[in-house]
Tab-separated table of C-alpha atoms in Angstrom:
chain	number	residue	atom	x	y	z
A	1	UNK	CA	-7.373	-9.458	-33.696
A	2	UNK	CA	-6.738	-7.663	-30.746
A	3	UNK	CA	-3.857	-5.871	-29.364
A	4	UNK	CA	-2.953	-8.197	-26.513
A	5	UNK	CA	-1.829	-5.993	-23.344
A	6	UNK	CA	0.062	-6.786	-20.533
A	7	UNK	CA	1.784	-5.349	-17.697
A	8	UNK	CA	4.413	-2.776	-18.129
A	9	UNK	CA	8.202	-3.990	-17.106
A	10	UNK	CA	8.894	-3.290	-13.232
A	11	UNK	CA	12.387	-2.834	-13.085
A	12	UNK	CA	12.668	0.343	-11.752
A	13	UNK	CA	15.325	1.392	-14.136
A	14	UNK	CA	15.264	5.509	-14.891
A	15	UNK	CA	12.016	6.107	-12.975
A	16	UNK	CA	12.814	8.688	-11.008
A	17	UNK	CA	10.605	11.426	-10.999
A	18	UNK	CA	9.918	15.123	-9.497
A	19	UNK	CA	6.647	16.190	-10.370
A	20	UNK	CA	3.468	14.263	-11.732
A	21	UNK	CA	4.145	15.598	-15.442
A	22	UNK	CA	7.246	13.870	-15.298
A	23	UNK	CA	5.605	10.937	-14.046
A	24	UNK	CA	3.483	10.799	-16.854
A	25	UNK	CA	6.510	11.209	-19.404
A	26	UNK	CA	8.285	8.632	-18.098
A	27	UNK	CA	5.407	6.338	-17.805
A	28	UNK	CA	4.713	6.702	-21.344
A	29	UNK	CA	7.892	5.657	-22.455
A	30	UNK	CA	7.177	1.964	-19.959
A	31	UNK	CA	3.968	0.981	-21.196
A	32	UNK	CA	2.684	-0.357	-24.121
A	33	UNK	CA	1.265	2.403	-26.560
A	34	UNK	CA	-2.314	0.301	-26.442
A	35	UNK	CA	-2.445	0.985	-22.699
A	36	UNK	CA	-1.047	4.295	-22.686
A	37	UNK	CA	-3.290	4.960	-24.974
A	38	UNK	CA	-6.151	3.657	-23.206
A	39	UNK	CA	-5.165	5.694	-19.394
A	40	UNK	CA	-4.036	8.954	-21.049
A	41	UNK	CA	-6.524	9.393	-24.154
A	42	UNK	CA	-10.033	11.216	-24.118
A	43	UNK	CA	-13.351	10.986	-26.882
A	44	UNK	CA	-12.923	13.080	-30.300
A	45	UNK	CA	-10.644	14.974	-30.311
A	46	UNK	CA	-10.050	15.382	-26.866
A	47	UNK	CA	-10.332	18.967	-26.204
A	48	UNK	CA	-11.657	18.187	-23.116
A	49	UNK	CA	-9.020	16.307	-21.885
A	50	UNK	CA	-6.389	18.577	-22.520
A	51	UNK	CA	-9.218	21.704	-21.119
A	52	UNK	CA	-8.996	20.378	-18.003
A	53	UNK	CA	-5.579	20.440	-17.474
A	54	UNK	CA	-4.926	24.421	-19.505
A	55	UNK	CA	-8.005	25.753	-17.146
A	56	UNK	CA	-5.535	25.989	-14.284
A	57	UNK	CA	-3.523	28.536	-15.895
A	58	UNK	CA	-6.469	30.944	-15.945
A	59	UNK	CA	-6.601	31.491	-12.516
A	60	UNK	CA	-3.580	33.525	-10.621
A	61	UNK	CA	-3.687	32.719	-6.936
A	62	UNK	CA	-3.443	36.086	-4.425
A	63	UNK	CA	-1.445	35.426	-1.441
A	64	UNK	CA	-1.873	36.979	1.938
A	65	UNK	CA	0.993	37.552	4.243
A	66	UNK	CA	2.125	37.663	8.451
A	67	UNK	CA	0.115	34.579	8.849
A	68	UNK	CA	1.584	32.215	10.962
A	69	UNK	CA	1.961	28.725	8.900
A	70	UNK	CA	4.337	27.019	10.649
A	71	UNK	CA	1.742	24.352	11.416
A	72	UNK	CA	-0.543	23.587	8.154
A	73	UNK	CA	-3.781	21.678	9.126
A	74	UNK	CA	-4.232	19.472	6.153
A	75	UNK	CA	-6.810	17.039	7.382
A	76	UNK	CA	-9.864	16.411	5.791
A	77	UNK	CA	-13.108	14.388	7.451
A	78	UNK	CA	-15.588	12.453	4.631
A	79	UNK	CA	-17.975	10.713	5.942
A	80	UNK	CA	-17.097	10.950	9.308
A	81	UNK	CA	-13.565	9.736	8.388
A	82	UNK	CA	-10.138	11.365	8.729
A	83	UNK	CA	-8.128	11.945	5.953
A	84	UNK	CA	-4.723	13.273	5.903
A	85	UNK	CA	-5.121	15.104	2.681
A	86	UNK	CA	-8.009	16.784	0.657
A	87	UNK	CA	-6.725	13.937	-2.008
A	88	UNK	CA	-8.562	10.929	-2.779
A	89	UNK	CA	-7.616	8.417	-5.414
A	90	UNK	CA	-10.048	8.461	-8.201
A	91	UNK	CA	-11.838	5.125	-9.581
A	92	UNK	CA	-9.964	4.037	-12.462
A	93	UNK	CA	-10.869	0.635	-14.289
A	94	UNK	CA	-7.858	-2.059	-15.400
A	95	UNK	CA	-5.350	-1.279	-13.140
A	96	UNK	CA	-3.565	-4.319	-13.654
A	97	UNK	CA	-2.049	-3.231	-17.396
A	98	UNK	CA	0.252	-0.897	-15.545
A	99	UNK	CA	1.280	-3.337	-12.697
A	100	UNK	CA	0.219	-6.977	-12.530
A	101	UNK	CA	-1.171	-5.985	-8.540
A	102	UNK	CA	-3.204	-3.359	-9.910
A	103	UNK	CA	-6.190	-2.464	-7.626
A	104	UNK	CA	-4.355	-4.166	-4.765
A	105	UNK	CA	-1.136	-2.043	-4.853
A	106	UNK	CA	-2.995	0.885	-5.381
A	107	UNK	CA	-5.295	0.187	-1.920
A	108	UNK	CA	-2.615	-0.559	0.066
A	109	UNK	CA	-0.363	2.685	-1.065
A	110	UNK	CA	-3.858	4.919	-0.496
A	111	UNK	CA	-3.758	2.875	3.474
A	112	UNK	CA	-0.312	3.689	3.723
A	113	UNK	CA	-0.573	7.515	2.904
A	114	UNK	CA	-4.122	8.164	4.978
A	115	UNK	CA	-6.149	8.927	2.171
A	116	UNK	CA	-9.286	7.231	0.570
A	117	UNK	CA	-9.384	5.623	-2.547
A	118	UNK	CA	-12.934	5.103	-4.633
A	119	UNK	CA	-12.460	1.416	-6.077
A	120	UNK	CA	-14.285	1.072	-9.327
A	121	UNK	CA	-16.482	-1.432	-10.857
A	122	UNK	CA	-14.011	-1.984	-14.182
A	123	UNK	CA	-11.272	-3.187	-11.681
A	124	UNK	CA	-9.535	-5.883	-12.650
A	125	UNK	CA	-9.164	-7.813	-8.628
A	126	UNK	CA	-12.206	-8.454	-6.718
A	127	UNK	CA	-13.340	-5.832	-4.734
A	128	UNK	CA	-13.431	-8.221	-1.597
A	129	UNK	CA	-9.570	-8.527	-2.439
A	130	UNK	CA	-9.063	-4.777	-2.915
A	131	UNK	CA	-11.483	-3.935	0.321
A	132	UNK	CA	-8.894	-6.563	2.618
A	133	UNK	CA	-5.977	-5.280	0.904
A	134	UNK	CA	-6.941	-1.232	2.191
A	135	UNK	CA	-8.428	-2.076	5.309
A	136	UNK	CA	-5.884	-0.073	7.340
A	137	UNK	CA	-6.683	2.963	5.383
A	138	UNK	CA	-9.622	6.077	6.749
A	139	UNK	CA	-12.368	4.720	3.951
A	140	UNK	CA	-12.720	2.871	0.393
A	141	UNK	CA	-15.733	3.886	-1.193
A	142	UNK	CA	-17.226	1.461	-4.568
A	143	UNK	CA	-18.263	3.517	-7.602
A	144	UNK	CA	-21.061	1.864	-9.162
A	145	UNK	CA	-21.778	1.902	-12.933
A	146	UNK	CA	-25.653	1.221	-13.177
A	147	UNK	CA	-26.367	-2.407	-14.676
A	148	UNK	CA	-29.406	-3.319	-16.112
A	149	UNK	CA	-30.104	-5.938	-14.357
A	150	UNK	CA	-30.869	-4.595	-11.215
A	151	UNK	CA	-30.930	-8.080	-9.167
A	152	UNK	CA	-27.217	-8.065	-10.195
A	153	UNK	CA	-26.930	-4.731	-9.492
A	154	UNK	CA	-28.408	-5.195	-6.194
A	155	UNK	CA	-25.712	-7.947	-5.519
A	156	UNK	CA	-23.092	-5.537	-6.563
A	157	UNK	CA	-24.072	-3.243	-3.607
A	158	UNK	CA	-24.600	-5.626	-0.922
A	159	UNK	CA	-20.973	-7.583	-1.733
A	160	UNK	CA	-19.490	-3.699	-1.621
A	161	UNK	CA	-21.237	-3.361	1.523
A	162	UNK	CA	-20.477	-6.465	3.063
A	163	UNK	CA	-17.037	-6.225	2.271
A	164	UNK	CA	-16.754	-2.411	4.485
A	165	UNK	CA	-17.097	-0.040	1.688
A	166	UNK	CA	-18.478	3.157	2.944
A	167	UNK	CA	-20.489	4.277	0.282
A	168	UNK	CA	-21.074	4.896	-3.252
A	169	UNK	CA	-20.021	7.142	-6.646
A	170	UNK	CA	-23.146	6.421	-8.624
A	171	UNK	CA	-21.225	7.562	-11.795
A	172	UNK	CA	-24.360	9.430	-14.102
A	173	UNK	CA	-22.337	10.362	-17.196
A	174	UNK	CA	-21.724	7.193	-18.728
A	175	UNK	CA	-25.227	5.840	-19.998
A	176	UNK	CA	-22.720	5.131	-23.209
A	177	UNK	CA	-19.083	5.124	-24.010
A	178	UNK	CA	-17.879	8.055	-25.620
A	179	UNK	CA	-15.721	7.989	-29.133
A	180	UNK	CA	-12.357	6.837	-27.720
A	181	UNK	CA	-10.770	6.763	-31.147
A	182	UNK	CA	-6.661	5.809	-30.379
A	183	UNK	CA	-8.791	2.682	-28.807
A	184	UNK	CA	-10.474	1.403	-32.106
A	185	UNK	CA	-7.425	2.579	-34.027
A	186	UNK	CA	-5.042	0.199	-31.560
A	187	UNK	CA	-8.219	-3.001	-31.386
A	188	UNK	CA	-7.795	-2.469	-27.742
A	189	UNK	CA	-8.554	-5.701	-25.593
A	190	UNK	CA	-8.172	-7.060	-21.983
A	191	UNK	CA	-4.767	-9.006	-22.863
A	192	UNK	CA	-5.637	-13.131	-21.699
A	193	UNK	CA	-5.841	-13.980	-18.001
A	194	UNK	CA	-7.367	-10.332	-17.184
A	195	UNK	CA	-10.761	-9.596	-16.567
A	196	UNK	CA	-13.124	-7.135	-15.311
A	197	UNK	CA	-13.555	-8.371	-11.915
A	198	UNK	CA	-16.739	-7.369	-10.594
A	199	UNK	CA	-18.729	-8.643	-13.538
A	200	UNK	CA	-18.160	-11.883	-13.862
A	201	UNK	CA	-21.529	-13.524	-13.249
A	202	UNK	CA	-22.724	-10.895	-15.781
A	203	UNK	CA	-21.405	-12.243	-18.324
A	204	UNK	CA	-21.193	-15.876	-18.522
A	205	UNK	CA	-21.827	-17.216	-21.745
A	206	UNK	CA	-21.125	-14.000	-23.801
A	207	UNK	CA	-18.197	-13.594	-25.888
A	208	UNK	CA	-15.829	-10.267	-25.515
A	209	UNK	CA	-15.786	-9.845	-29.317
A	210	UNK	CA	-12.426	-9.458	-31.558
A	211	UNK	CA	-12.308	-5.898	-32.724
A	212	UNK	CA	-14.028	-3.801	-29.924
A	213	UNK	CA	-12.981	-2.970	-26.489
A	214	UNK	CA	-14.831	-5.204	-23.939
A	215	UNK	CA	-15.272	-2.270	-22.201
A	216	UNK	CA	-17.445	-0.744	-25.665
A	217	UNK	CA	-19.527	-4.017	-25.043
A	218	UNK	CA	-20.346	-4.338	-21.783
A	219	UNK	CA	-21.772	-0.323	-21.938
A	220	UNK	CA	-23.436	-1.336	-24.821
A	221	UNK	CA	-24.815	-4.677	-23.551
A	222	UNK	CA	-25.181	-4.519	-19.586
A	223	UNK	CA	-25.188	-0.601	-18.829
A	224	UNK	CA	-28.461	1.312	-18.414
A	225	UNK	CA	-28.882	3.663	-20.404
A	226	UNK	CA	-32.524	4.298	-19.247
A	227	UNK	CA	-30.770	5.970	-15.606
A	228	UNK	CA	-32.543	8.348	-14.238
A	229	UNK	CA	-33.055	10.336	-10.586
A	230	UNK	CA	-35.238	7.240	-9.431
A	231	UNK	CA	-32.292	4.720	-9.779
A	232	UNK	CA	-31.254	7.066	-6.380
A	233	UNK	CA	-34.529	6.504	-4.813
A	234	UNK	CA	-33.975	2.608	-5.533
A	235	UNK	CA	-30.227	2.464	-4.219
A	236	UNK	CA	-31.975	3.874	-1.146
A	237	UNK	CA	-33.826	0.618	-0.764
A	238	UNK	CA	-31.255	-1.609	-1.098
A	239	UNK	CA	-28.376	0.088	0.821
A	240	UNK	CA	-28.484	2.331	3.859
A	241	UNK	CA	-24.868	3.715	3.085
A	242	UNK	CA	-23.845	7.052	1.394
A	243	UNK	CA	-24.506	7.763	-2.231
A	244	UNK	CA	-22.447	10.621	-4.661
A	245	UNK	CA	-23.277	11.358	-8.088
A	246	UNK	CA	-20.475	11.455	-10.226
A	247	UNK	CA	-20.184	13.093	-13.351
A	248	UNK	CA	-22.246	16.512	-12.978
A	249	UNK	CA	-21.178	19.591	-14.703
A	250	UNK	CA	-24.725	21.325	-14.125
A	251	UNK	CA	-25.549	23.274	-11.713
A	252	UNK	CA	-29.515	22.608	-12.575
A	253	UNK	CA	-28.299	18.923	-11.836
A	254	UNK	CA	-26.240	19.365	-8.866
A	255	UNK	CA	-29.370	21.071	-7.157
A	256	UNK	CA	-32.034	18.696	-8.346
A	257	UNK	CA	-28.994	15.968	-6.903
A	258	UNK	CA	-29.376	17.743	-3.632
A	259	UNK	CA	-33.176	17.743	-3.626
A	260	UNK	CA	-33.445	14.356	-4.015
A	261	UNK	CA	-30.964	13.567	-1.141
A	262	UNK	CA	-27.917	12.405	-2.325
A	263	UNK	CA	-25.099	12.364	0.713
A	264	UNK	CA	-22.474	14.226	-2.255
A	265	UNK	CA	-21.573	15.143	-5.651
A	266	UNK	CA	-18.484	14.575	-7.753
A	267	UNK	CA	-17.996	17.260	-10.225
A	268	UNK	CA	-16.713	15.754	-13.136
A	269	UNK	CA	-16.015	15.108	-16.660
A	270	UNK	CA	-15.097	11.708	-16.860
A	271	UNK	CA	-11.399	13.296	-17.730
A	272	UNK	CA	-12.511	14.350	-21.128
A	273	UNK	CA	-13.693	10.738	-21.744
A	274	UNK	CA	-17.297	10.887	-22.561
A	275	UNK	CA	-18.091	13.898	-24.178
A	276	UNK	CA	-15.972	16.280	-25.343
A	277	UNK	CA	-16.631	19.748	-25.628
A	278	UNK	CA	-17.764	19.626	-22.327
A	279	UNK	CA	-16.637	22.197	-19.739
A	280	UNK	CA	-13.319	21.879	-17.661
A	281	UNK	CA	-14.440	20.980	-14.168
A	282	UNK	CA	-12.488	23.634	-12.555
A	283	UNK	CA	-14.426	26.347	-14.262
A	284	UNK	CA	-17.881	24.640	-12.684
A	285	UNK	CA	-16.782	24.332	-9.246
A	286	UNK	CA	-17.429	27.818	-8.466
A	287	UNK	CA	-21.375	27.967	-9.925
A	288	UNK	CA	-22.282	24.425	-8.690
A	289	UNK	CA	-21.194	25.740	-4.803
A	290	UNK	CA	-23.517	28.703	-5.770
A	291	UNK	CA	-26.177	26.331	-6.702
A	292	UNK	CA	-26.349	23.556	-3.749
A	293	UNK	CA	-24.535	25.878	-1.121
A	294	UNK	CA	-22.813	23.639	1.714
A	295	UNK	CA	-25.379	20.971	2.058
A	296	UNK	CA	-23.185	17.871	0.711
A	297	UNK	CA	-19.267	17.484	-0.080
A	298	UNK	CA	-18.367	19.178	-3.011
A	299	UNK	CA	-15.318	16.816	-4.521
A	300	UNK	CA	-13.757	17.183	-8.200
A	301	UNK	CA	-11.543	15.719	-10.593
A	302	UNK	CA	-9.924	16.003	-13.615
A	303	UNK	CA	-6.381	17.734	-14.414
A	304	UNK	CA	-5.000	18.314	-11.162
A	305	UNK	CA	-1.125	17.668	-11.569
A	306	UNK	CA	0.458	20.348	-9.126
A	307	UNK	CA	-0.258	21.198	-5.358
A	308	UNK	CA	-1.808	24.983	-6.635
A	309	UNK	CA	-4.291	23.048	-9.100
A	310	UNK	CA	-5.529	21.862	-5.296
A	311	UNK	CA	-5.689	25.322	-3.686
A	312	UNK	CA	-7.184	26.398	-6.804
A	313	UNK	CA	-9.570	24.093	-6.376
A	314	UNK	CA	-10.964	24.463	-2.968
A	315	UNK	CA	-10.292	27.922	-3.317
A	316	UNK	CA	-13.445	28.234	-5.995
A	317	UNK	CA	-15.552	25.858	-4.168
A	318	UNK	CA	-14.765	22.157	-3.713
A	319	UNK	CA	-14.007	20.205	-0.339
A	320	UNK	CA	-11.679	17.717	-1.840
A	321	UNK	CA	-10.049	16.345	-4.938
A	322	UNK	CA	-10.024	13.360	-6.533
A	323	UNK	CA	-6.672	12.677	-8.357
A	324	UNK	CA	-6.668	9.795	-11.569
A	325	UNK	CA	-3.717	9.406	-13.928
A	326	UNK	CA	-0.859	9.918	-12.112
A	327	UNK	CA	-1.412	7.476	-9.529
A	328	UNK	CA	-1.590	4.899	-13.102
A	329	UNK	CA	1.609	6.753	-13.968
A	330	UNK	CA	2.919	6.050	-10.832
A	331	UNK	CA	2.149	2.164	-10.530
A	332	UNK	CA	3.196	1.424	-13.896
A	333	UNK	CA	6.673	2.721	-12.914
A	334	UNK	CA	7.479	2.109	-9.133
A	335	UNK	CA	4.412	-0.129	-7.940
A	336	UNK	CA	2.573	0.655	-4.909
A	337	UNK	CA	5.758	2.951	-3.603
A	338	UNK	CA	5.577	4.982	-7.138
A	339	UNK	CA	1.672	5.324	-5.926
A	340	UNK	CA	3.005	6.627	-2.690
A	341	UNK	CA	5.341	8.762	-4.225
A	342	UNK	CA	3.157	10.772	-6.206
A	343	UNK	CA	0.114	11.239	-3.363
A	344	UNK	CA	3.177	12.514	-0.854
A	345	UNK	CA	4.510	14.688	-3.704
A	346	UNK	CA	0.742	16.073	-4.085
A	347	UNK	CA	0.426	16.564	-0.655
A	348	UNK	CA	4.055	18.209	0.063
A	349	UNK	CA	3.096	20.526	-3.585
A	350	UNK	CA	-0.208	21.508	-1.769
A	351	UNK	CA	1.463	22.177	2.085
A	352	UNK	CA	3.986	24.300	0.234
A	353	UNK	CA	1.195	26.414	-1.201
A	354	UNK	CA	-0.779	26.778	1.345
A	355	UNK	CA	2.260	28.017	3.741
A	356	UNK	CA	3.102	30.414	-0.064
A	357	UNK	CA	-0.448	31.661	-0.220
A	358	UNK	CA	-1.065	32.480	4.243
A	359	UNK	CA	-3.191	29.303	4.558
A	360	UNK	CA	-2.860	27.385	8.063
A	361	UNK	CA	-5.754	25.450	7.547
A	362	UNK	CA	-8.292	23.987	4.821
A	363	UNK	CA	-11.202	26.299	6.048
A	364	UNK	CA	-8.395	29.334	5.039
A	365	UNK	CA	-8.360	28.504	1.205
A	366	UNK	CA	-11.109	30.721	0.403
A	367	UNK	CA	-12.681	32.634	-2.470
A	368	UNK	CA	-10.525	35.697	-1.845
A	369	UNK	CA	-7.138	33.828	-3.054
A	370	UNK	CA	-8.577	33.840	-6.439
A	371	UNK	CA	-7.369	36.328	-9.458
A	372	UNK	CA	-8.836	35.426	-12.987
A	373	UNK	CA	-5.737	35.867	-14.763
A	374	UNK	CA	-5.667	39.265	-16.500
A	375	UNK	CA	-8.146	40.941	-13.928
A	376	UNK	CA	-6.019	43.077	-11.325
A	377	UNK	CA	-9.057	45.001	-9.806
A	378	UNK	CA	-10.805	41.095	-9.129
A	379	UNK	CA	-10.290	40.453	-5.180
A	380	UNK	CA	-13.169	37.499	-4.835
A	381	UNK	CA	-15.008	37.120	-1.923
A	382	UNK	CA	-13.853	36.527	2.027
A	383	UNK	CA	-15.260	33.103	1.793
A	384	UNK	CA	-16.570	30.210	-0.518
A	385	UNK	CA	-19.693	30.857	-2.521
């Protein structure tokens, strides 16, 4: 038998939070255990999940003073669209388990906060409905898991383009799903009445099975494990929209991606949910930036909980960060308003961090700000790598 899951209670009592670590603790109490474990969990020993967070303590910030920070410009332009902050909502699956509106509430919140959202292929709301919900925002992108059936894959790409998504993020780190032990233990499955909305046509006549996650079955049967760089060339024939690759950790892969013509790179280890013991993403920003220069935007995700985390990521060479799990936790606690509060909180913390570090604009956040822990003789360079 599978565990039937549904969204958490939404009475809003005792849901006040003051930082993004606290929001997780509150959401854990409110979400049903299998849902929390699905959102929070990682692969195997979950070492990469923990390291994604712990890595930020390995870098210190070296501030510069006597700088006018009375007005700080936090705007960031991606694909020609101006965002209020260099913080983008990452693609995350099955958001209706946290709140019945799921991706629709997140899209509205993101639009109101003036930033970008990336919708997951594995969303529990149709991509067209999410596009409408976020139509007043500056930018929406669509995350693509590459389906074996290229005809279906093409139709999904065309649907997203027609709905108004401005580009794609092709996930490259998931030829198979990581070993998620908590999901197996919980016999995790989507609740009745909830489905992977964007894959409906693909799944006609196919059962879900009783003991394994529906997502596991999709990866086993539908996601293309033979994916190579040739797919990027194929996408260029299908769409004129920009193509990012998400899940890059190797500088060599990053260089290959740029050489083949991608429009952006996302440094990511899938939140520690794929290959356990893969490196923390923060550690890989500088070497990847060195490998690709400034030819394309460089985004990252993984472990972001504080404004100073964003500051460190940008100082090491990222152009912007993507925020994941805290958005789900805010959604579980307070729906659309909870997501807005999460984004407002992180933006406010980043603003304060910039002011205290002597950075009046994003371009002023350079590698000279970074002091590796325990190395008081290191002062970095005066510009990004």
